[in-house]
Short mmCIF file of N, CA, C and O in Angstrom, two decimals:
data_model
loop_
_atom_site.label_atom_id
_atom_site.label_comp_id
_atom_site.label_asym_id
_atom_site.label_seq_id
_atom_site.Cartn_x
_atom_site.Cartn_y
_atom_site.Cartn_z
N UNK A 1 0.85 -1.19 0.00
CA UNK A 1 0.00 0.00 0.00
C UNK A 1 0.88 1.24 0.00
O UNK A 1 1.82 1.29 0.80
N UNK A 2 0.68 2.11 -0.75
CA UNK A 2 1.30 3.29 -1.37
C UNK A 2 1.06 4.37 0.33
O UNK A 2 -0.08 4.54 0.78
N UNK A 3 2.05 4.83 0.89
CA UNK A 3 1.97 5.84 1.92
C UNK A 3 2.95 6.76 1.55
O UNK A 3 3.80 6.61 0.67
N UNK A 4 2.74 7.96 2.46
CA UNK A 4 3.88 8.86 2.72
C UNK A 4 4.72 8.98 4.17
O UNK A 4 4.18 8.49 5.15
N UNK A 5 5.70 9.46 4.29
CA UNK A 5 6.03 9.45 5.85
C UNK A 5 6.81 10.95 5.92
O UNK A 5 7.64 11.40 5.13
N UNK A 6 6.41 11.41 6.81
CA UNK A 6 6.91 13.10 7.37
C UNK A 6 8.04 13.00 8.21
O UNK A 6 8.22 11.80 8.42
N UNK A 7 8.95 13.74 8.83
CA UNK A 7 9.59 13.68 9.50
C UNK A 7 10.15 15.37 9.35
O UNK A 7 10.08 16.07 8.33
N UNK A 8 10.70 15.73 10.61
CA UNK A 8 11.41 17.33 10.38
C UNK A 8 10.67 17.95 11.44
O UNK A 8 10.76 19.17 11.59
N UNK A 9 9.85 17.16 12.31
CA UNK A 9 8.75 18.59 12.71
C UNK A 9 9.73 18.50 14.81
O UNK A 9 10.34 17.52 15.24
N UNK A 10 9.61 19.19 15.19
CA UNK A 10 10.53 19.74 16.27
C UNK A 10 9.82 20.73 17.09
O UNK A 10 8.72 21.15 16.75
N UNK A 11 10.69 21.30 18.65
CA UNK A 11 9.70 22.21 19.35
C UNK A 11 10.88 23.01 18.93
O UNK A 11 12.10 22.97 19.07
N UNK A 12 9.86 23.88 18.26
CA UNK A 12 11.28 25.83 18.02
C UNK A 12 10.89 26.66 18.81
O UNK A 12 9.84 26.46 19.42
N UNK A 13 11.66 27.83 19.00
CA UNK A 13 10.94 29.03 19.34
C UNK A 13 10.52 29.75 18.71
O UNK A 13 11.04 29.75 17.60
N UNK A 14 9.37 30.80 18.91
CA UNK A 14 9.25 31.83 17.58
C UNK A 14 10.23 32.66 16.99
O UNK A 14 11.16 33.21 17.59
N UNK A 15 9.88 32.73 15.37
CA UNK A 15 10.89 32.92 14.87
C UNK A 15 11.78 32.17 14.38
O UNK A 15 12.69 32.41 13.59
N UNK A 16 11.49 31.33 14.86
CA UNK A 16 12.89 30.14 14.09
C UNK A 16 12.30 29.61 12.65
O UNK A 16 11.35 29.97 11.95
N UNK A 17 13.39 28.48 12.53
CA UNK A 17 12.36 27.95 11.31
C UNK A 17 12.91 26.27 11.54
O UNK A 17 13.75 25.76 12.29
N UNK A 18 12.15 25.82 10.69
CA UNK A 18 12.36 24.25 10.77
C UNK A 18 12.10 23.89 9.02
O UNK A 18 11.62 24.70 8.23
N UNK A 19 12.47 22.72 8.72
CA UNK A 19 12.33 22.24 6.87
C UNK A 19 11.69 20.84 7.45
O UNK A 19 12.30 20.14 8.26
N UNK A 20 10.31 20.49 6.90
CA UNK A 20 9.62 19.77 6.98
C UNK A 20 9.61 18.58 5.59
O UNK A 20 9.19 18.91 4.48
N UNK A 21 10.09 17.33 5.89
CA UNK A 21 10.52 16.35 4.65
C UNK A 21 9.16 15.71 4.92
O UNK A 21 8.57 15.52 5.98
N UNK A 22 8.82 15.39 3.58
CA UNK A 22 7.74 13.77 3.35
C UNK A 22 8.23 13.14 1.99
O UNK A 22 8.49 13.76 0.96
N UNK A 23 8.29 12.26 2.11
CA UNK A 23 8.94 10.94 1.02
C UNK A 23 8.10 9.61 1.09
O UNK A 23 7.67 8.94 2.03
N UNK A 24 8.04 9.53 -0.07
CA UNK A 24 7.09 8.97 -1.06
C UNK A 24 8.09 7.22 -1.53
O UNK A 24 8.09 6.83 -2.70
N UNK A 25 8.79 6.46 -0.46
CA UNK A 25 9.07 5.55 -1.25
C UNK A 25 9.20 4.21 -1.75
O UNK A 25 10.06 3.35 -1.95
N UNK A 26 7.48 4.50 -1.91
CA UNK A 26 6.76 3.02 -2.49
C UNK A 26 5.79 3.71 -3.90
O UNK A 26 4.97 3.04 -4.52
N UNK A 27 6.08 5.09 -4.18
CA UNK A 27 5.58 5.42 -5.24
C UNK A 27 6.10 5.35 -6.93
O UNK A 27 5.52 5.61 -7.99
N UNK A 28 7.68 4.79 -6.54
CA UNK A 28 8.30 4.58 -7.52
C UNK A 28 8.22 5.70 -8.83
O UNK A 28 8.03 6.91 -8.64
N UNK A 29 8.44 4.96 -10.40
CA UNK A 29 8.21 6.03 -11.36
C UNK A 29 7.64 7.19 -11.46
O UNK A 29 8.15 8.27 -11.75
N UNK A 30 6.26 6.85 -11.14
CA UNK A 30 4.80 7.60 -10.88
C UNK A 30 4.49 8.84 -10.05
O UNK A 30 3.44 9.47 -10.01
N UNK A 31 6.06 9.11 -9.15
CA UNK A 31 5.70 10.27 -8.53
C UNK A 31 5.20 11.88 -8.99
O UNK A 31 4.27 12.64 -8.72
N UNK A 32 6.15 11.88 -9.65
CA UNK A 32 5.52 12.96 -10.56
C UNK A 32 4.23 13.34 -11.39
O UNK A 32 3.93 14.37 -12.00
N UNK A 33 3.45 11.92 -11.15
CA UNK A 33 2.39 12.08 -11.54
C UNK A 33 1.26 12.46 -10.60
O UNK A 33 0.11 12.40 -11.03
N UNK A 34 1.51 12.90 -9.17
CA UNK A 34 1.28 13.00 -7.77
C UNK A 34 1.24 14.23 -7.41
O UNK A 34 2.36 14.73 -7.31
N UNK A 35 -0.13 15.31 -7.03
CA UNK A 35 0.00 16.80 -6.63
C UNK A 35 0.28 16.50 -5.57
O UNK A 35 -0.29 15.45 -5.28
N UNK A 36 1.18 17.06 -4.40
CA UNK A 36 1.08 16.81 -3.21
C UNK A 36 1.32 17.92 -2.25
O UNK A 36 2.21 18.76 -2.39
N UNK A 37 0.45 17.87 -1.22
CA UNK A 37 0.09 18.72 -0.41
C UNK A 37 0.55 18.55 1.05
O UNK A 37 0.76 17.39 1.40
N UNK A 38 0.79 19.83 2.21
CA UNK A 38 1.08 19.61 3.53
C UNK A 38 -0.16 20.48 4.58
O UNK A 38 -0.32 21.70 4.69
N UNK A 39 -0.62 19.83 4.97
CA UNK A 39 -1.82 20.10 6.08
C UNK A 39 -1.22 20.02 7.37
O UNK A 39 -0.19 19.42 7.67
N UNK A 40 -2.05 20.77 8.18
CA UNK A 40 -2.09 20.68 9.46
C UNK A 40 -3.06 20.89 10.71
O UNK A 40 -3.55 22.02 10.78
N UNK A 41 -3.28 20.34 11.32
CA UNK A 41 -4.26 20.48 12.45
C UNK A 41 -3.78 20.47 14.01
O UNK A 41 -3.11 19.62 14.59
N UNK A 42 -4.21 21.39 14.37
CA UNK A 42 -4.04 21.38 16.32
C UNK A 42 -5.10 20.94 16.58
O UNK A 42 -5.99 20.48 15.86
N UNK A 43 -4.97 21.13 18.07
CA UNK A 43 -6.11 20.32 19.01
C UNK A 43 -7.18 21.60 19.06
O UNK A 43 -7.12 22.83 19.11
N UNK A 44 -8.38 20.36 19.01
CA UNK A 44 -9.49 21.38 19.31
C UNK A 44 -9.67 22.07 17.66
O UNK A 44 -10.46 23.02 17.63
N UNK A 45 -9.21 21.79 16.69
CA UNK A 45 -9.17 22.65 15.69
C UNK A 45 -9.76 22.14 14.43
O UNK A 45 -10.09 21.04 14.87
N UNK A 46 -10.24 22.12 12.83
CA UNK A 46 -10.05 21.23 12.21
C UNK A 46 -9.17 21.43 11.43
O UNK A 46 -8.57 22.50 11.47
N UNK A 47 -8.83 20.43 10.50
CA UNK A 47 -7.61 20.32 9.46
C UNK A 47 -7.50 21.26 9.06
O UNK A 47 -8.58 21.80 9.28
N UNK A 48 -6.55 22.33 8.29
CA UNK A 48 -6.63 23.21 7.41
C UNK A 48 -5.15 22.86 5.73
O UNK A 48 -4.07 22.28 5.72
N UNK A 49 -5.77 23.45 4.86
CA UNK A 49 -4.57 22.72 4.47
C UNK A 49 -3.23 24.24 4.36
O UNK A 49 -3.43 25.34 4.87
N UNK A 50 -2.17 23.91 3.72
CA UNK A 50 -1.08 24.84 4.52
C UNK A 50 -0.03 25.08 3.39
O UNK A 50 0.71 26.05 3.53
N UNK A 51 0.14 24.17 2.14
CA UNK A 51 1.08 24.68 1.09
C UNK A 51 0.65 23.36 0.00
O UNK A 51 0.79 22.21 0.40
N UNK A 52 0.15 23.63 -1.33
CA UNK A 52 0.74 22.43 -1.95
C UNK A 52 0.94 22.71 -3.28
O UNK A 52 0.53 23.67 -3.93
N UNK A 53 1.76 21.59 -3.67
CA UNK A 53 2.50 21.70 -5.15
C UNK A 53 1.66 20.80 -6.34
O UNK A 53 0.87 19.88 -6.12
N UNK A 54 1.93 21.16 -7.24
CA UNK A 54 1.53 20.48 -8.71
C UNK A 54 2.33 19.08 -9.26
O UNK A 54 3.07 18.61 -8.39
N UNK A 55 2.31 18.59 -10.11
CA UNK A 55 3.13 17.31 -10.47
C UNK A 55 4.58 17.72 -10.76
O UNK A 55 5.50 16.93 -10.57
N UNK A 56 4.81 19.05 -11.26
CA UNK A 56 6.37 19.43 -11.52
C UNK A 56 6.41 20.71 -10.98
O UNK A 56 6.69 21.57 -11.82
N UNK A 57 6.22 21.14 -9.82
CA UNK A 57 5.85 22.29 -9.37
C UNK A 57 5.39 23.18 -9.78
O UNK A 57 5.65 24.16 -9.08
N UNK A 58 4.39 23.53 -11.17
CA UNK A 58 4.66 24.46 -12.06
C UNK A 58 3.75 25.53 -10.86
O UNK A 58 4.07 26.70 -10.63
N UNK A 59 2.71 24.89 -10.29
CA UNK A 59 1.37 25.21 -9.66
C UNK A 59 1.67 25.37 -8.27
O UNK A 59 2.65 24.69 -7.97
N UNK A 60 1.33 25.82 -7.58
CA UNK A 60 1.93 26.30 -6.25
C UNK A 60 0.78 27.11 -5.43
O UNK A 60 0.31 28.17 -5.82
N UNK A 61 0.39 26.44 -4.23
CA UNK A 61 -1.10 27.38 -3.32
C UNK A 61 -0.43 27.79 -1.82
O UNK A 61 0.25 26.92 -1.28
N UNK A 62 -0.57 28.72 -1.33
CA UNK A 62 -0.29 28.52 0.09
C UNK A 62 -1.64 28.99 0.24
O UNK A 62 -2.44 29.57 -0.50
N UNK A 63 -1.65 28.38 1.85
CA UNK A 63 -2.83 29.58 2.64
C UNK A 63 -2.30 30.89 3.25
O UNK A 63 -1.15 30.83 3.70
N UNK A 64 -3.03 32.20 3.35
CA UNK A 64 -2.89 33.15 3.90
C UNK A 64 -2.26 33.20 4.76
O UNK A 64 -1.62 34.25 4.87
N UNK A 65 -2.07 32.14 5.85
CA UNK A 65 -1.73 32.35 7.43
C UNK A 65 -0.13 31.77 7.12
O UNK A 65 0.71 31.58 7.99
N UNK A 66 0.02 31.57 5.84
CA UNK A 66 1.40 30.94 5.84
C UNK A 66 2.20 31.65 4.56
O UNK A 66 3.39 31.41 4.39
N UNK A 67 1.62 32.35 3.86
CA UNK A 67 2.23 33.25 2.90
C UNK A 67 3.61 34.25 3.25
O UNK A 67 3.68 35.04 4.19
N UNK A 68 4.46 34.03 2.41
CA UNK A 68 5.75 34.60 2.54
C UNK A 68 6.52 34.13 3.74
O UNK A 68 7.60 34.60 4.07
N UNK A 69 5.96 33.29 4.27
CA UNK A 69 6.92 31.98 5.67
C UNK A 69 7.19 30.55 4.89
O UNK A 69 8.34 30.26 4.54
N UNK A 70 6.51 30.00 4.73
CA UNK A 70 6.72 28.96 4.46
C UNK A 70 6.53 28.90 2.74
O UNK A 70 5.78 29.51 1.98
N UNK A 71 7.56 27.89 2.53
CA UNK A 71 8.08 27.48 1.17
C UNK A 71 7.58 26.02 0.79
O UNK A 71 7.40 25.16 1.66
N UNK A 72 7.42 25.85 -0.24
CA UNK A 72 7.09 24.18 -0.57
C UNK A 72 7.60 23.74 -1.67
O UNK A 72 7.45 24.37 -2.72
N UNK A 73 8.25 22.65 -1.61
CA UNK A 73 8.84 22.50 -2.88
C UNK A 73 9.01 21.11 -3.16
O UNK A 73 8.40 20.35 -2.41
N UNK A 74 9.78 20.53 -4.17
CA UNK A 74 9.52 18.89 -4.73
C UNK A 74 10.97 18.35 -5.76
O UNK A 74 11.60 18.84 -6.70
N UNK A 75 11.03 16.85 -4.81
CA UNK A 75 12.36 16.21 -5.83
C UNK A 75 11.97 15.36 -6.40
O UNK A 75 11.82 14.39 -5.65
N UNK A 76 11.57 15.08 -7.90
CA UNK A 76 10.07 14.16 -8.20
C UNK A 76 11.74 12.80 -8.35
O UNK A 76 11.65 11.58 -8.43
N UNK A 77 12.96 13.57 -8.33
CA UNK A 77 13.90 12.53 -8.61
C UNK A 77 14.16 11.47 -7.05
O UNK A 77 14.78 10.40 -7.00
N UNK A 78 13.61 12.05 -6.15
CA UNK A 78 14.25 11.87 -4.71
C UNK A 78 12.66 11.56 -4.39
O UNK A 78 12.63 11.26 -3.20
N UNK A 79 11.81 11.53 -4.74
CA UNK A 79 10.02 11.22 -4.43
C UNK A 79 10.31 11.91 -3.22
O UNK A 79 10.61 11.21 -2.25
N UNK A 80 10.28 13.29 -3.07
CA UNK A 80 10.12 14.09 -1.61
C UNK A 80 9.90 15.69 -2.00
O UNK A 80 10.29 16.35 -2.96
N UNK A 81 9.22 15.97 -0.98
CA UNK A 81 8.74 16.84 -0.72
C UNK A 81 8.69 17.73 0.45
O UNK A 81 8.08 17.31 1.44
N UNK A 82 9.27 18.99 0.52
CA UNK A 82 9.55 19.66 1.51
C UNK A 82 8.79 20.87 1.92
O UNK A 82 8.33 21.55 1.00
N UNK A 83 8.58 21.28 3.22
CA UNK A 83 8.01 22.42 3.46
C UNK A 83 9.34 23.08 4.14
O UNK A 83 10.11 22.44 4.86
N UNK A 84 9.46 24.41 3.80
CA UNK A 84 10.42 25.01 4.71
C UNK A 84 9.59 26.27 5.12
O UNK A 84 9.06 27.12 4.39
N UNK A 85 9.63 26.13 6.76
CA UNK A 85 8.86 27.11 7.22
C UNK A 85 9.88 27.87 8.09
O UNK A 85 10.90 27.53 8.68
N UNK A 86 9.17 29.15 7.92
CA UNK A 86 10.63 30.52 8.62
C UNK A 86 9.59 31.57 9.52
O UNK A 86 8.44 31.99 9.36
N UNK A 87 10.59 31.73 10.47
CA UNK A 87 9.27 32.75 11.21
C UNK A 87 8.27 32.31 11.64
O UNK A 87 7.14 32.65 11.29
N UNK A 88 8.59 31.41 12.56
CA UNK A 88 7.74 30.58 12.93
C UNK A 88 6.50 31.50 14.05
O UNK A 88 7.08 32.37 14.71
N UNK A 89 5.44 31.44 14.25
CA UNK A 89 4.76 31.56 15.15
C UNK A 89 4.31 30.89 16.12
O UNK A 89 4.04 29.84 15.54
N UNK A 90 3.93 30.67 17.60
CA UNK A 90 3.00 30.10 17.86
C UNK A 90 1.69 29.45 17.49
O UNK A 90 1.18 28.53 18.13
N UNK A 91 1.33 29.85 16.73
CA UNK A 91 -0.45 29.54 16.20
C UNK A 91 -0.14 28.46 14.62
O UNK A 91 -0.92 27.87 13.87
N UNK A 92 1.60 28.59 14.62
CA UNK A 92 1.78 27.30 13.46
C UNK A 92 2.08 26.02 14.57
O UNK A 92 2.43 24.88 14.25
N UNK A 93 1.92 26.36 15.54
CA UNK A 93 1.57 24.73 16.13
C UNK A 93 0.89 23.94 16.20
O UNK A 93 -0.21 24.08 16.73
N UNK A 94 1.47 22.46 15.50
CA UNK A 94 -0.01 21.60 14.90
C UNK A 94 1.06 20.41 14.64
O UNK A 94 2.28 20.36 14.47
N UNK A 95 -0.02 19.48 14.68
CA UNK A 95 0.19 18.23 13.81
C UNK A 95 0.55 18.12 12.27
O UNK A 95 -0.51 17.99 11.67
N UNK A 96 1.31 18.11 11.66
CA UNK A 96 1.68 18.43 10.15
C UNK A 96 1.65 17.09 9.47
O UNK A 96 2.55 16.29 9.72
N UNK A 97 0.48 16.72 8.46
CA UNK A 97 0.38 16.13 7.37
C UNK A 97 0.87 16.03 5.92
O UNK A 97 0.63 16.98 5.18
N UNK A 98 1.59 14.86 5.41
CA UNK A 98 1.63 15.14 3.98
C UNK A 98 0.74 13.96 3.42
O UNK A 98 0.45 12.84 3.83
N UNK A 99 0.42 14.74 2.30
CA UNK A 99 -0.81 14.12 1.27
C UNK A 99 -0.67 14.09 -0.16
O UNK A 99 -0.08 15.00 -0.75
N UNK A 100 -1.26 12.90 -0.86
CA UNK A 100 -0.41 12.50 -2.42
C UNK A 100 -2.23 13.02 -2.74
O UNK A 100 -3.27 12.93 -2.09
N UNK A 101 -1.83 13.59 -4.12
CA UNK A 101 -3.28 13.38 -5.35
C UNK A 101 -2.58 13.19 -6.62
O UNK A 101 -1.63 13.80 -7.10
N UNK A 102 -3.63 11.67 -7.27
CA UNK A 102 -3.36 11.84 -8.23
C UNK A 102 -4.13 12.53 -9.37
O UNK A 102 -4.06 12.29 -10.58
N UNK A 103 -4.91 13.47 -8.70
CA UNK A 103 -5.83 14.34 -9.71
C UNK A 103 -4.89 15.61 -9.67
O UNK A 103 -4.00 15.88 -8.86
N UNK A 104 -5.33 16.30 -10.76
CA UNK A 104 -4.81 17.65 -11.05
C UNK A 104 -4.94 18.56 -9.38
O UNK A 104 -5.78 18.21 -8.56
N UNK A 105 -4.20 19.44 -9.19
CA UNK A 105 -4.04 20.37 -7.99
C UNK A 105 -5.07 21.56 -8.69
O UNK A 105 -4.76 22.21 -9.69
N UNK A 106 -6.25 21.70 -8.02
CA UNK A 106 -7.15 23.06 -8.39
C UNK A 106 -7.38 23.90 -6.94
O UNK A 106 -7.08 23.44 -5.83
N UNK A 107 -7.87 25.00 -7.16
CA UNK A 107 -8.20 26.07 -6.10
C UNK A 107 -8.87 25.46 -5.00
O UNK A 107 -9.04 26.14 -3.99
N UNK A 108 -9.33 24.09 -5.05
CA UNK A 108 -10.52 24.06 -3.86
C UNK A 108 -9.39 22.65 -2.79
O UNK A 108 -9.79 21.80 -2.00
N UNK A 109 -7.86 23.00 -3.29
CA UNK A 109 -7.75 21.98 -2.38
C UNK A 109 -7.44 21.82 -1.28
O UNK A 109 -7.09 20.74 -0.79
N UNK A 110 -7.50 22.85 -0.72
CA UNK A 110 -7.37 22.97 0.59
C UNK A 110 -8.08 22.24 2.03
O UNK A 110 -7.70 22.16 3.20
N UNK A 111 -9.39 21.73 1.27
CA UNK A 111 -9.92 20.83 1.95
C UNK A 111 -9.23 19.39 2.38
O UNK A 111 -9.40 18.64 3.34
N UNK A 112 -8.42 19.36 1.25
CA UNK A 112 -8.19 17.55 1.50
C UNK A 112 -8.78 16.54 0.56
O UNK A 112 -8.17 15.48 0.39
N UNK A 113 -9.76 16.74 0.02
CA UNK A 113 -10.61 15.57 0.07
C UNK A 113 -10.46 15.23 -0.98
O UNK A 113 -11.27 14.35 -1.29
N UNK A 114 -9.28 15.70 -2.32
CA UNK A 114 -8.85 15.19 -2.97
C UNK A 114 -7.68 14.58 -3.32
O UNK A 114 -7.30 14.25 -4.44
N UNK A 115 -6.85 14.39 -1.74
CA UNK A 115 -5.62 13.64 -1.69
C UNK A 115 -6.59 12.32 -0.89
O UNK A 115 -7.56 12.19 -0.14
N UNK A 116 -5.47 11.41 -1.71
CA UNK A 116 -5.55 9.93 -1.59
C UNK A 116 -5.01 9.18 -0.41
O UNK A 116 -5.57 8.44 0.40
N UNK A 117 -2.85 9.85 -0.65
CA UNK A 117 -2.89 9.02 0.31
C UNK A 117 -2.06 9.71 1.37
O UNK A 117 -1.24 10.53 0.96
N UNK A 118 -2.18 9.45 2.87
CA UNK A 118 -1.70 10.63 3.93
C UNK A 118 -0.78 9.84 5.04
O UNK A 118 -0.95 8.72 5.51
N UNK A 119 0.09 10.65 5.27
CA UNK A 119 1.04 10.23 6.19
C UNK A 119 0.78 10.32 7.93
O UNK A 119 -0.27 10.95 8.06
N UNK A 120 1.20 10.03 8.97
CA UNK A 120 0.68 9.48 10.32
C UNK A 120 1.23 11.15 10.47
O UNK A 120 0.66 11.20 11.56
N UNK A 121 1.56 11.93 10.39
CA UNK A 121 2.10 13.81 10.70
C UNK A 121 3.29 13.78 11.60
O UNK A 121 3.70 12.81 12.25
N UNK A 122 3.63 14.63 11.56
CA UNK A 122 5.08 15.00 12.55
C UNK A 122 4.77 16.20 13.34
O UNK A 122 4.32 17.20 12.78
N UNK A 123 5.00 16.16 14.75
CA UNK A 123 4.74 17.22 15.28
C UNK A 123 5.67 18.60 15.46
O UNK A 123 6.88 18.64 15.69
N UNK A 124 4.85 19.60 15.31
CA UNK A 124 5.92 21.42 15.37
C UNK A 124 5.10 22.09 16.33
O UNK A 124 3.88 22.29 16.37
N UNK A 125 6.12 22.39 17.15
CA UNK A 125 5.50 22.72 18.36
C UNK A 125 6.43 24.22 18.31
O UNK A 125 7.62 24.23 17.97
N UNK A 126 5.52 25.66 18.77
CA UNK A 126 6.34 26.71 18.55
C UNK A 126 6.36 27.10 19.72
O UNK A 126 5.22 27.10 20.18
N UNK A 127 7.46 27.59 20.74
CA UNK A 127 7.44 28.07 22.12
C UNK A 127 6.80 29.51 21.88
O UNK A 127 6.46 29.74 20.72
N UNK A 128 6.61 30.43 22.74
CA UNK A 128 6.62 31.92 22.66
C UNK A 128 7.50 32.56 23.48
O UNK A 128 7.57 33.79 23.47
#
């Protein structure tokens, strides 16, 4: 069964930054054929989604609360995918998800509900 696995996520202080990895490697050839996205959810909260990329990055979404901090980017040679987040805040503390689609990446994906397949998250915890 095709998964992803996260790793990178750490307790920072604000302001810092951390580079968030997910790798893909049971997806073989086919990665690139894969939009993939990084979500996150705290407690008490629901999912929101937080940066995602296109099959060759051409396509690129953040959300608002993460614009001009965090970066997202893709090694379709290395099946991975990175978030690099800078300036960290408190209120980016959450559970961090990565998620494969193999449908096209459009405006509404922030929901989720068109990635397939999702990784167990890594936790980023921001001090103040």
């Amino acid at each position: 069964q095709r998964q992803v696995v996260e790793s990178g996520g750490d307790l920072v202080q604000a302001g810092g930054s951390l580079r968030l990895t997910c790798t893909a490697p049971q997806f073989d050839f086919d990665f690139a054929n894969y939009c993939m996205g990084w979500f996150r959810q705290a407690p008490g909260k629901e999912r929101e989604g937080v940066a995602s990329i296109s099959f060759l990055g051409g396509t690129i979404f953040y959300a608002d609360s993460v614009k001009d901090r965090f970066t997202i980017t893709r090694d379709n040679e290395l099946r991975t995918v990175y978030l690099q987040m800078d300036n960290l805040k408190p209120e980016d503390t959450a559970k961090y998800y990565c998620a494969a689609s193999n449908g096209p990446l459009t405006s509404g994906w922030e929901d989720g509900a068109d990635f397939k397949y999702w990784g167990q998250g890594t936790q980023v915890t921001v001090s103040s």
